[in-house]
């Protein structure tokens, strides 16, 4: 259960930061938004990679679903 909570918190944080980066680009802060988004690409790839090894969530279905979204 603790593993799932940490995974949900990290996915929530990455989603919030992604929305922030898109918003920054949309509202004229293109350089900062692009720099943030560049860092987030690596973070999302790490989630995708971990889900591919069924190591992110304890449930295979959740790993498949989140890995698909992260890709």
mmCIF file of N, CA, C and O in Angstrom:
data_model
loop_
_atom_site.group_PDB
_atom_site.id
_atom_site.type_symbol
_atom_site.label_atom_id
_atom_site.label_comp_id
_atom_site.label_asym_id
_atom_site.label_seq_id
_atom_site.Cartn_x
_atom_site.Cartn_y
_atom_site.Cartn_z
ATOM 1 N N UNK A 1 0.820 -1.198 0.000
ATOM 2 C CA UNK A 1 0.000 0.000 0.000
ATOM 3 C C UNK A 1 0.861 1.259 0.000
ATOM 4 O O UNK A 1 0.550 2.227 -0.667
ATOM 5 N N UNK A 2 1.937 1.220 0.764
ATOM 6 C CA UNK A 2 2.831 2.373 0.821
ATOM 7 C C UNK A 2 3.433 2.665 -0.550
ATOM 8 O O UNK A 2 3.578 3.816 -0.938
ATOM 9 N N UNK A 3 3.764 1.625 -1.293
ATOM 10 C CA UNK A 3 4.309 1.773 -2.643
ATOM 11 C C UNK A 3 3.309 2.480 -3.551
ATOM 12 O O UNK A 3 3.671 3.374 -4.307
ATOM 13 N N UNK A 4 2.032 2.083 -3.469
ATOM 14 C CA UNK A 4 1.005 2.706 -4.306
ATOM 15 C C UNK A 4 0.806 4.175 -3.954
ATOM 16 O O UNK A 4 0.604 4.999 -4.837
ATOM 17 N N UNK A 5 0.846 4.513 -2.676
ATOM 18 C CA UNK A 5 0.679 5.903 -2.260
ATOM 19 C C UNK A 5 1.804 6.767 -2.809
ATOM 20 O O UNK A 5 1.567 7.856 -3.338
ATOM 21 N N UNK A 6 3.038 6.284 -2.713
ATOM 22 C CA UNK A 6 4.178 7.030 -3.254
ATOM 23 C C UNK A 6 4.053 7.192 -4.771
ATOM 24 O O UNK A 6 4.356 8.245 -5.322
ATOM 25 N N UNK A 7 3.581 6.156 -5.435
ATOM 26 C CA UNK A 7 3.419 6.213 -6.885
ATOM 27 C C UNK A 7 2.340 7.224 -7.268
ATOM 28 O O UNK A 7 2.534 8.038 -8.181
ATOM 29 N N UNK A 8 1.208 7.214 -6.567
ATOM 30 C CA UNK A 8 0.143 8.178 -6.856
ATOM 31 C C UNK A 8 0.600 9.609 -6.591
ATOM 32 O O UNK A 8 0.280 10.518 -7.355
ATOM 33 N N UNK A 9 1.350 9.817 -5.525
ATOM 34 C CA UNK A 9 1.845 11.159 -5.230
ATOM 35 C C UNK A 9 2.808 11.648 -6.309
ATOM 36 O O UNK A 9 2.759 12.812 -6.714
ATOM 37 N N UNK A 10 3.668 10.782 -6.781
ATOM 38 C CA UNK A 10 4.617 11.200 -7.813
ATOM 39 C C UNK A 10 3.906 11.457 -9.141
ATOM 40 O O UNK A 10 4.226 12.431 -9.840
ATOM 41 N N UNK A 11 2.920 10.643 -9.484
ATOM 42 C CA UNK A 11 2.159 10.863 -10.716
ATOM 43 C C UNK A 11 1.384 12.178 -10.618
ATOM 44 O O UNK A 11 1.321 12.962 -11.570
ATOM 45 N N UNK A 12 0.802 12.442 -9.458
ATOM 46 C CA UNK A 12 0.064 13.700 -9.262
ATOM 47 C C UNK A 12 0.991 14.903 -9.401
ATOM 48 O O UNK A 12 0.644 15.903 -10.031
ATOM 49 N N UNK A 13 2.164 14.814 -8.819
ATOM 50 C CA UNK A 13 3.129 15.903 -8.900
ATOM 51 C C UNK A 13 3.589 16.121 -10.339
ATOM 52 O O UNK A 13 3.655 17.263 -10.811
ATOM 53 N N UNK A 14 3.890 15.044 -11.045
ATOM 54 C CA UNK A 14 4.322 15.172 -12.440
ATOM 55 C C UNK A 14 3.209 15.757 -13.310
ATOM 56 O O UNK A 14 3.474 16.575 -14.193
ATOM 57 N N UNK A 15 1.974 15.352 -13.056
ATOM 58 C CA UNK A 15 0.852 15.881 -13.825
ATOM 59 C C UNK A 15 0.690 17.375 -13.572
ATOM 60 O O UNK A 15 0.519 18.164 -14.513
ATOM 61 N N UNK A 16 0.761 17.777 -12.313
ATOM 62 C CA UNK A 16 0.641 19.192 -11.968
ATOM 63 C C UNK A 16 1.761 20.013 -12.607
ATOM 64 O O UNK A 16 1.519 21.086 -13.176
ATOM 65 N N UNK A 17 2.976 19.522 -12.547
ATOM 66 C CA UNK A 17 4.103 20.237 -13.151
ATOM 67 C C UNK A 17 3.994 20.297 -14.678
ATOM 68 O O UNK A 17 4.384 21.294 -15.290
ATOM 69 N N UNK A 18 3.451 19.260 -15.280
ATOM 70 C CA UNK A 18 3.260 19.263 -16.731
ATOM 71 C C UNK A 18 2.235 20.316 -17.131
ATOM 72 O O UNK A 18 2.441 21.064 -18.096
ATOM 73 N N UNK A 19 1.136 20.382 -16.384
ATOM 74 C CA UNK A 19 0.123 21.407 -16.652
ATOM 75 C C UNK A 19 0.727 22.793 -16.455
ATOM 76 O O UNK A 19 0.474 23.718 -17.246
ATOM 77 N N UNK A 20 1.544 22.958 -15.426
ATOM 78 C CA UNK A 20 2.213 24.230 -15.184
ATOM 79 C C UNK A 20 3.121 24.608 -16.355
ATOM 80 O O UNK A 20 3.131 25.757 -16.810
ATOM 81 N N UNK A 21 3.892 23.652 -16.858
ATOM 82 C CA UNK A 21 4.799 23.924 -17.980
ATOM 83 C C UNK A 21 4.029 24.331 -19.227
ATOM 84 O O UNK A 21 4.410 25.282 -19.921
ATOM 85 N N UNK A 22 2.941 23.646 -19.512
ATOM 86 C CA UNK A 22 2.121 23.996 -20.675
ATOM 87 C C UNK A 22 1.522 25.385 -20.493
ATOM 88 O O UNK A 22 1.488 26.191 -21.429
ATOM 89 N N UNK A 23 1.075 25.681 -19.283
ATOM 90 C CA UNK A 23 0.531 27.001 -18.996
ATOM 91 C C UNK A 23 1.567 28.100 -19.143
ATOM 92 O O UNK A 23 1.271 29.193 -19.639
ATOM 93 N N UNK A 24 2.777 27.826 -18.720
ATOM 94 C CA UNK A 24 3.853 28.820 -18.856
ATOM 95 C C UNK A 24 4.109 29.133 -20.326
ATOM 96 O O UNK A 24 4.279 30.302 -20.698
ATOM 97 N N UNK A 25 4.127 28.117 -21.146
ATOM 98 C CA UNK A 25 4.346 28.333 -22.582
ATOM 99 C C UNK A 25 3.165 29.094 -23.176
ATOM 100 O O UNK A 25 3.346 30.024 -23.968
ATOM 101 N N UNK A 26 1.954 28.739 -22.774
ATOM 102 C CA UNK A 26 0.752 29.377 -23.326
ATOM 103 C C UNK A 26 0.654 30.851 -22.942
ATOM 104 O O UNK A 26 0.117 31.652 -23.705
ATOM 105 N N UNK A 27 1.176 31.204 -21.774
ATOM 106 C CA UNK A 27 1.054 32.579 -21.301
ATOM 107 C C UNK A 27 2.334 33.400 -21.459
ATOM 108 O O UNK A 27 2.520 34.412 -20.790
ATOM 109 N N UNK A 28 3.227 32.960 -22.333
ATOM 110 C CA UNK A 28 4.356 33.794 -22.706
ATOM 111 C C UNK A 28 5.683 33.506 -22.031
ATOM 112 O O UNK A 28 6.673 34.144 -22.349
ATOM 113 N N UNK A 29 5.731 32.593 -21.101
ATOM 114 C CA UNK A 29 7.004 32.244 -20.460
ATOM 115 C C UNK A 29 7.594 31.020 -21.159
ATOM 116 O O UNK A 29 7.814 29.970 -20.561
ATOM 117 N N UNK A 30 7.855 31.184 -22.453
ATOM 118 C CA UNK A 30 8.217 30.041 -23.284
ATOM 119 C C UNK A 30 9.521 29.376 -22.861
ATOM 120 O O UNK A 30 9.615 28.155 -22.817
ATOM 121 N N UNK A 31 10.530 30.156 -22.549
ATOM 122 C CA UNK A 31 11.834 29.569 -22.211
ATOM 123 C C UNK A 31 11.732 28.769 -20.916
ATOM 124 O O UNK A 31 12.174 27.612 -20.852
ATOM 125 N N UNK A 32 11.136 29.358 -19.894
ATOM 126 C CA UNK A 32 11.003 28.640 -18.619
ATOM 127 C C UNK A 32 10.112 27.415 -18.767
ATOM 128 O O UNK A 32 10.403 26.346 -18.210
ATOM 129 N N UNK A 33 9.021 27.567 -19.488
ATOM 130 C CA UNK A 33 8.118 26.436 -19.701
ATOM 131 C C UNK A 33 8.790 25.302 -20.449
ATOM 132 O O UNK A 33 8.620 24.132 -20.105
ATOM 133 N N UNK A 34 9.567 25.639 -21.461
ATOM 134 C CA UNK A 34 10.273 24.607 -22.231
ATOM 135 C C UNK A 34 11.359 23.928 -21.410
ATOM 136 O O UNK A 34 11.566 22.717 -21.523
ATOM 137 N N UNK A 35 12.047 24.690 -20.565
ATOM 138 C CA UNK A 35 13.064 24.078 -19.697
ATOM 139 C C UNK A 35 12.422 23.111 -18.703
ATOM 140 O O UNK A 35 12.934 22.016 -18.476
ATOM 141 N N UNK A 36 11.313 23.538 -18.119
ATOM 142 C CA UNK A 36 10.606 22.657 -17.188
ATOM 143 C C UNK A 36 10.097 21.419 -17.907
ATOM 144 O O UNK A 36 10.243 20.295 -17.415
ATOM 145 N N UNK A 37 9.529 21.607 -19.085
ATOM 146 C CA UNK A 37 8.999 20.471 -19.837
ATOM 147 C C UNK A 37 10.106 19.502 -20.246
ATOM 148 O O UNK A 37 9.910 18.291 -20.251
ATOM 149 N N UNK A 38 11.284 20.033 -20.560
ATOM 150 C CA UNK A 38 12.422 19.176 -20.897
ATOM 151 C C UNK A 38 12.792 18.259 -19.737
ATOM 152 O O UNK A 38 13.042 17.069 -19.920
ATOM 153 N N UNK A 39 12.821 18.820 -18.531
ATOM 154 C CA UNK A 39 13.103 18.001 -17.350
ATOM 155 C C UNK A 39 11.992 16.983 -17.106
ATOM 156 O O UNK A 39 12.250 15.842 -16.698
ATOM 157 N N UNK A 40 10.764 17.380 -17.373
ATOM 158 C CA UNK A 40 9.626 16.481 -17.151
ATOM 159 C C UNK A 40 9.610 15.315 -18.131
ATOM 160 O O UNK A 40 9.108 14.238 -17.797
ATOM 161 N N UNK A 41 10.142 15.514 -19.318
ATOM 162 C CA UNK A 41 10.209 14.410 -20.273
ATOM 163 C C UNK A 41 11.017 13.254 -19.682
ATOM 164 O O UNK A 41 10.638 12.090 -19.781
ATOM 165 N N UNK A 42 12.127 13.572 -19.049
ATOM 166 C CA UNK A 42 12.951 12.540 -18.422
ATOM 167 C C UNK A 42 12.196 11.867 -17.273
ATOM 168 O O UNK A 42 12.236 10.648 -17.113
ATOM 169 N N UNK A 43 11.495 12.658 -16.477
ATOM 170 C CA UNK A 43 10.738 12.103 -15.350
ATOM 171 C C UNK A 43 9.627 11.179 -15.847
ATOM 172 O O UNK A 43 9.428 10.094 -15.295
ATOM 173 N N UNK A 44 8.898 11.594 -16.878
ATOM 174 C CA UNK A 44 7.833 10.748 -17.421
ATOM 175 C C UNK A 44 8.412 9.478 -18.036
ATOM 176 O O UNK A 44 7.813 8.405 -17.935
ATOM 177 N N UNK A 45 9.588 9.585 -18.676
ATOM 178 C CA UNK A 45 10.219 8.380 -19.215
ATOM 179 C C UNK A 45 10.583 7.412 -18.095
ATOM 180 O O UNK A 45 10.432 6.197 -18.252
ATOM 181 N N UNK A 46 11.042 7.937 -16.971
ATOM 182 C CA UNK A 46 11.381 7.072 -15.840
ATOM 183 C C UNK A 46 10.160 6.333 -15.326
ATOM 184 O O UNK A 46 10.230 5.143 -14.984
ATOM 185 N N UNK A 47 9.026 7.028 -15.265
ATOM 186 C CA UNK A 47 7.773 6.380 -14.852
ATOM 187 C C UNK A 47 7.396 5.299 -15.864
ATOM 188 O O UNK A 47 7.062 4.168 -15.498
ATOM 189 N N UNK A 48 7.452 5.650 -17.138
ATOM 190 C CA UNK A 48 7.135 4.704 -18.211
ATOM 191 C C UNK A 48 8.016 3.456 -18.121
ATOM 192 O O UNK A 48 7.530 2.320 -18.204
ATOM 193 N N UNK A 49 9.294 3.654 -17.906
ATOM 194 C CA UNK A 49 10.242 2.550 -17.820
ATOM 195 C C UNK A 49 9.948 1.657 -16.610
ATOM 196 O O UNK A 49 9.928 0.426 -16.718
ATOM 197 N N UNK A 50 9.693 2.273 -15.466
ATOM 198 C CA UNK A 50 9.394 1.495 -14.261
ATOM 199 C C UNK A 50 8.091 0.719 -14.411
ATOM 200 O O UNK A 50 7.987 -0.425 -13.956
ATOM 201 N N UNK A 51 7.109 1.341 -15.030
ATOM 202 C CA UNK A 51 5.837 0.643 -15.253
ATOM 203 C C UNK A 51 6.018 -0.542 -16.198
ATOM 204 O O UNK A 51 5.369 -1.569 -16.048
ATOM 205 N N UNK A 52 6.905 -0.396 -17.163
ATOM 206 C CA UNK A 52 7.181 -1.497 -18.087
ATOM 207 C C UNK A 52 7.763 -2.715 -17.396
ATOM 208 O O UNK A 52 7.582 -3.848 -17.855
ATOM 209 N N UNK A 53 8.453 -2.492 -16.285
ATOM 210 C CA UNK A 53 9.008 -3.593 -15.497
ATOM 211 C C UNK A 53 8.087 -3.991 -14.346
ATOM 212 O O UNK A 53 8.493 -4.769 -13.483
ATOM 213 N N UNK A 54 6.867 -3.433 -14.322
ATOM 214 C CA UNK A 54 5.890 -3.688 -13.254
ATOM 215 C C UNK A 54 6.473 -3.397 -11.880
ATOM 216 O O UNK A 54 6.236 -4.119 -10.913
ATOM 217 N N UNK A 55 7.228 -2.323 -11.783
ATOM 218 C CA UNK A 55 7.904 -1.982 -10.537
ATOM 219 C C UNK A 55 7.396 -0.689 -9.915
ATOM 220 O O UNK A 55 7.863 -0.296 -8.858
ATOM 221 N N UNK A 56 6.448 -0.019 -10.550
ATOM 222 C CA UNK A 56 6.003 1.272 -10.043
ATOM 223 C C UNK A 56 4.842 1.106 -9.077
ATOM 224 O O UNK A 56 4.861 1.607 -7.972
ATOM 225 N N UNK A 57 3.805 0.427 -9.503
ATOM 226 C CA UNK A 57 2.663 0.097 -8.658
ATOM 227 C C UNK A 57 2.731 -1.383 -8.300
ATOM 228 O O UNK A 57 3.436 -2.149 -8.937
ATOM 229 N N UNK A 58 1.961 -1.789 -7.299
ATOM 230 C CA UNK A 58 1.923 -3.211 -6.954
ATOM 231 C C UNK A 58 0.993 -3.982 -7.885
ATOM 232 O O UNK A 58 1.112 -5.195 -8.005
ATOM 233 N N UNK A 59 0.097 -3.282 -8.570
ATOM 234 C CA UNK A 59 -0.858 -3.904 -9.477
ATOM 235 C C UNK A 59 -0.364 -3.816 -10.918
ATOM 236 O O UNK A 59 0.066 -2.758 -11.377
ATOM 237 N N UNK A 60 -0.440 -4.924 -11.618
ATOM 238 C CA UNK A 60 -0.030 -4.930 -13.019
ATOM 239 C C UNK A 60 -0.934 -4.032 -13.863
ATOM 240 O O UNK A 60 -0.464 -3.337 -14.764
ATOM 241 N N UNK A 61 -2.228 -4.025 -13.566
ATOM 242 C CA UNK A 61 -3.160 -3.189 -14.327
ATOM 243 C C UNK A 61 -2.827 -1.704 -14.175
ATOM 244 O O UNK A 61 -2.883 -0.955 -15.141
ATOM 245 N N UNK A 62 -2.484 -1.289 -12.974
ATOM 246 C CA UNK A 62 -2.120 0.115 -12.762
ATOM 247 C C UNK A 62 -0.814 0.443 -13.472
ATOM 248 O O UNK A 62 -0.662 1.532 -14.042
ATOM 249 N N UNK A 63 0.148 -0.472 -13.439
ATOM 250 C CA UNK A 63 1.397 -0.259 -14.169
ATOM 251 C C UNK A 63 1.129 -0.110 -15.664
ATOM 252 O O UNK A 63 1.713 0.754 -16.324
ATOM 253 N N UNK A 64 0.249 -0.959 -16.197
ATOM 254 C CA UNK A 64 -0.089 -0.869 -17.619
ATOM 255 C C UNK A 64 -0.776 0.450 -17.945
ATOM 256 O O UNK A 64 -0.423 1.112 -18.928
ATOM 257 N N UNK A 65 -1.746 0.844 -17.132
ATOM 258 C CA UNK A 65 -2.498 2.068 -17.393
ATOM 259 C C UNK A 65 -1.602 3.312 -17.291
ATOM 260 O O UNK A 65 -1.570 4.144 -18.207
ATOM 261 N N UNK A 66 -0.858 3.430 -16.221
ATOM 262 C CA UNK A 66 0.005 4.604 -16.023
ATOM 263 C C UNK A 66 1.147 4.593 -17.032
ATOM 264 O O UNK A 66 1.527 5.642 -17.559
ATOM 265 N N UNK A 67 1.692 3.444 -17.333
ATOM 266 C CA UNK A 67 2.743 3.367 -18.343
ATOM 267 C C UNK A 67 2.256 3.804 -19.712
ATOM 268 O O UNK A 67 2.961 4.491 -20.442
ATOM 269 N N UNK A 68 1.028 3.438 -20.037
ATOM 270 C CA UNK A 68 0.436 3.849 -21.311
ATOM 271 C C UNK A 68 0.261 5.364 -21.355
ATOM 272 O O UNK A 68 0.604 6.007 -22.349
ATOM 273 N N UNK A 69 -0.248 5.944 -20.272
ATOM 274 C CA UNK A 69 -0.440 7.396 -20.208
ATOM 275 C C UNK A 69 0.916 8.117 -20.233
ATOM 276 O O UNK A 69 1.073 9.124 -20.922
ATOM 277 N N UNK A 70 1.887 7.585 -19.513
ATOM 278 C CA UNK A 70 3.214 8.220 -19.446
ATOM 279 C C UNK A 70 3.926 8.178 -20.799
ATOM 280 O O UNK A 70 4.728 9.059 -21.104
ATOM 281 N N UNK A 71 3.614 7.167 -21.596
ATOM 282 C CA UNK A 71 4.289 7.057 -22.890
ATOM 283 C C UNK A 71 3.751 8.091 -23.854
ATOM 284 O O UNK A 71 4.377 8.506 -24.775
#
